[in-house]
PDB file of C-alpha atoms in Angstrom:
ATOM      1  CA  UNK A 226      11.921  -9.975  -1.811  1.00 47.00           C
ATOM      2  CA  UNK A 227       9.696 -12.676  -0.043  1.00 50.00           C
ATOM      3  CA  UNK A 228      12.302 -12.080   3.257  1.00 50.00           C
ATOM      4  CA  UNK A 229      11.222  -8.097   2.957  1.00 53.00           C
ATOM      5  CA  UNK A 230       7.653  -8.235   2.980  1.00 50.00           C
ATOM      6  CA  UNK A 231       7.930 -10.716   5.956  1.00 54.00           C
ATOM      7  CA  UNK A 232       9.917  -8.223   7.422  1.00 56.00           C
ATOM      8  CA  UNK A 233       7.443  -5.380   7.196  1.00 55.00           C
ATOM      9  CA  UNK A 234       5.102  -7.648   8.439  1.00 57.00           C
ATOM     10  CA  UNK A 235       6.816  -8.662  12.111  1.00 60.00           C
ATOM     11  CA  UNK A 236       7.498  -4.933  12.173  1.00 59.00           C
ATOM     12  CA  UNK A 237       3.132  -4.310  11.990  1.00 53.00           C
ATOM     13  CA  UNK A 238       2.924  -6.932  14.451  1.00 59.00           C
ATOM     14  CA  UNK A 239       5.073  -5.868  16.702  1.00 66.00           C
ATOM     15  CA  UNK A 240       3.321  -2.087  16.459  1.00 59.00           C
ATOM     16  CA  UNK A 241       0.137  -3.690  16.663  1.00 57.00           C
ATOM     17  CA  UNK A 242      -1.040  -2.994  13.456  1.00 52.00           C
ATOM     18  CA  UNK A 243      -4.476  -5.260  12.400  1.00 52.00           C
ATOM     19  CA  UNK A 244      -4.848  -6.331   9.146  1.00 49.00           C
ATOM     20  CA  UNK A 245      -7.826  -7.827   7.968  1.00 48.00           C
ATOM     21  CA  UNK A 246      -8.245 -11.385   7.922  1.00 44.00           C
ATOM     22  CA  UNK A 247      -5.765 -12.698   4.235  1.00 54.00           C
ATOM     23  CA  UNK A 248      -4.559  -9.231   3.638  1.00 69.00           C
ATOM     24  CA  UNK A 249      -1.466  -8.744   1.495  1.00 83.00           C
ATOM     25  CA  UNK A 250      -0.585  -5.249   1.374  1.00 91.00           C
ATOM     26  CA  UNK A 251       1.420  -3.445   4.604  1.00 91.00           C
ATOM     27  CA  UNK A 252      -0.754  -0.452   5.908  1.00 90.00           C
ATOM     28  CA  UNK A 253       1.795   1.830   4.209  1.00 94.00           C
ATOM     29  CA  UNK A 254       1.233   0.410   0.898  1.00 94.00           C
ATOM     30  CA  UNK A 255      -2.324   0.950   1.372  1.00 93.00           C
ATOM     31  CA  UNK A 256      -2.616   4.606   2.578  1.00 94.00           C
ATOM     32  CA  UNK A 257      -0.434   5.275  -0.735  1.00 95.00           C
ATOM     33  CA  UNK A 258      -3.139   3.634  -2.982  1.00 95.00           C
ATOM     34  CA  UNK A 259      -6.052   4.860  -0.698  1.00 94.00           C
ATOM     35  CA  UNK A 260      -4.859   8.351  -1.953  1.00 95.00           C
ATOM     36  CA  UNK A 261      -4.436   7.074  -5.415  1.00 94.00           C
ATOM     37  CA  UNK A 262      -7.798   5.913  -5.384  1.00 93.00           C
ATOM     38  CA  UNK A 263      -8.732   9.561  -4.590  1.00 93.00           C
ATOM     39  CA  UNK A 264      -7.281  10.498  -7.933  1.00 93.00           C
ATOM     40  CA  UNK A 265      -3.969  12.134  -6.435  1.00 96.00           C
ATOM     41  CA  UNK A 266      -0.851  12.322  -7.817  1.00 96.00           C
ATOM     42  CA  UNK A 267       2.281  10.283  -6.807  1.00 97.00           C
ATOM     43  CA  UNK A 268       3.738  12.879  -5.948  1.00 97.00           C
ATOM     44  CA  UNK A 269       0.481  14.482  -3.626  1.00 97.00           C
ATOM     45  CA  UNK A 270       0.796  11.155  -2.104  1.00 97.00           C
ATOM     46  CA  UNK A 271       4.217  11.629  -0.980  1.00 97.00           C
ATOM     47  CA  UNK A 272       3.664  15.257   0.134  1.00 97.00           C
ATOM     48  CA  UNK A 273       0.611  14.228   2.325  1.00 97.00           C
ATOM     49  CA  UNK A 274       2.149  11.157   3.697  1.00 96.00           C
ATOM     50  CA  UNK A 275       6.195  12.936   3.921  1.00 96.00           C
ATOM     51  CA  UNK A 276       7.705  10.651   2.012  1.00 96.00           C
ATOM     52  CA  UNK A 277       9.665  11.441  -1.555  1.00 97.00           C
ATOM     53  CA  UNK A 278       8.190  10.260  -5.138  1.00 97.00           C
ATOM     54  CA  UNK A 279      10.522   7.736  -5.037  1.00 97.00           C
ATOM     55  CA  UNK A 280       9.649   5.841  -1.971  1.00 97.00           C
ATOM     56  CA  UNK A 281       5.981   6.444  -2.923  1.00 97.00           C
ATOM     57  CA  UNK A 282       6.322   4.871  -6.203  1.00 97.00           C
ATOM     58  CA  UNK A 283       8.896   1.931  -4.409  1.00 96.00           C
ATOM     59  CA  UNK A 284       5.345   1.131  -2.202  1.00 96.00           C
ATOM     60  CA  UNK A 285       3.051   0.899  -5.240  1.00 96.00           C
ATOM     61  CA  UNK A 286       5.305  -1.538  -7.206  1.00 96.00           C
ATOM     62  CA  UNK A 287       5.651  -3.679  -3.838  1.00 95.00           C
ATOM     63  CA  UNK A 288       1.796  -3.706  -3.493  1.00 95.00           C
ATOM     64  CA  UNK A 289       1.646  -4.444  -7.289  1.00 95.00           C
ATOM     65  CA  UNK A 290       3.965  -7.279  -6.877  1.00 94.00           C
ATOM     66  CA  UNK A 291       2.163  -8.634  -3.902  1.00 93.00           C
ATOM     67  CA  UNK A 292      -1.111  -9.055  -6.065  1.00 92.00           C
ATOM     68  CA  UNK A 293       0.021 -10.023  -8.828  1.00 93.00           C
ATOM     69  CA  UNK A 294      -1.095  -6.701 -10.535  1.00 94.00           C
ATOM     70  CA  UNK A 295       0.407  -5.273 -13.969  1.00 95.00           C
ATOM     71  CA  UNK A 296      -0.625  -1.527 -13.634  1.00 95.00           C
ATOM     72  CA  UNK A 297      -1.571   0.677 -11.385  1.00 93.00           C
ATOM     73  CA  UNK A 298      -5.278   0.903 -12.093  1.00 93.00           C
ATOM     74  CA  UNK A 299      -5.346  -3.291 -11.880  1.00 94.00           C
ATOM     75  CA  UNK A 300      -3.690  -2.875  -8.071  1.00 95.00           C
ATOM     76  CA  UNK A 301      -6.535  -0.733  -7.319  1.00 93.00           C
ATOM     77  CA  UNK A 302      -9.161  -3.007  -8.891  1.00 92.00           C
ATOM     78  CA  UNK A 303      -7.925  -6.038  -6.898  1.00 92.00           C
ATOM     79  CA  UNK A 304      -7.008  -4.184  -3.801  1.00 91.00           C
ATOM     80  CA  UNK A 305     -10.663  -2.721  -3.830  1.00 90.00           C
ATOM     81  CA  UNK A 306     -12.128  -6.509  -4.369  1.00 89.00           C
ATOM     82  CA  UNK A 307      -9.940  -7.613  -1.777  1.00 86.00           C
ATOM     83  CA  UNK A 308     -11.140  -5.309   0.845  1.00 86.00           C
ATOM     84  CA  UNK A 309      -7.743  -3.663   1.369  1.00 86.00           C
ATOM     85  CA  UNK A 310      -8.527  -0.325   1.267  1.00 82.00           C
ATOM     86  CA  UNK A 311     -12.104   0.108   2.930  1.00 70.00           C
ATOM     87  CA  UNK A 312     -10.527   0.841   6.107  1.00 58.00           C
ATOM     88  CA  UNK A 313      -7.764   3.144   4.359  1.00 52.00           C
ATOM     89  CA  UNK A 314     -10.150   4.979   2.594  1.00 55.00           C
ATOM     90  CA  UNK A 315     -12.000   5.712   5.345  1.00 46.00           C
ATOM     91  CA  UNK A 316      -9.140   7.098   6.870  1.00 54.00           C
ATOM     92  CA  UNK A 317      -8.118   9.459   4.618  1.00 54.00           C
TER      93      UNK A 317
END
């Protein structure tokens, strides 16, 4: 999996995509828990952002992976700590 989320990364790059400085999440990864965070639904996520359930759900485990995080509401905590979704947030 390593080899995937190095993947998505070169892809950011190359779109110019700016992280903040140690981020771990892809920018997809955090609009979908930016809209968690908002209390929405996985499957509101996937409507607002066009994706299915499925892929919605495939971005929060990935994220959750990333952090080391066992549920959903400890991704948010750490992703919040980290600073990865002040911009997202924002956003949305």
């Amino acid at each position: 999996m390593p080899l995937a989320y190095a993947f998505v990364d070169v892809v950011e790059r190359c779109r110019g995509v700016r992280r903040t400085a140690g981020a771990l999440l892809s920018t997809r990864q955090r609009e979908c828990l930016a809209l968690m965070a908002q209390g929405r639904s996985v499957k509101e996520v996937a409507i607002l952002l066009g994706l299915s359930p499925h892929t919605v759900r495939d971005y929060l485990k990935g994220a959750a992976k990333r952090v080391n995080a066992r549920s959903r509401s400890q991704l948010l905590s750490i992703a919040w700590s980290r600073g990865e979704l002040d911009e997202a947030v924002a956003s949305h």
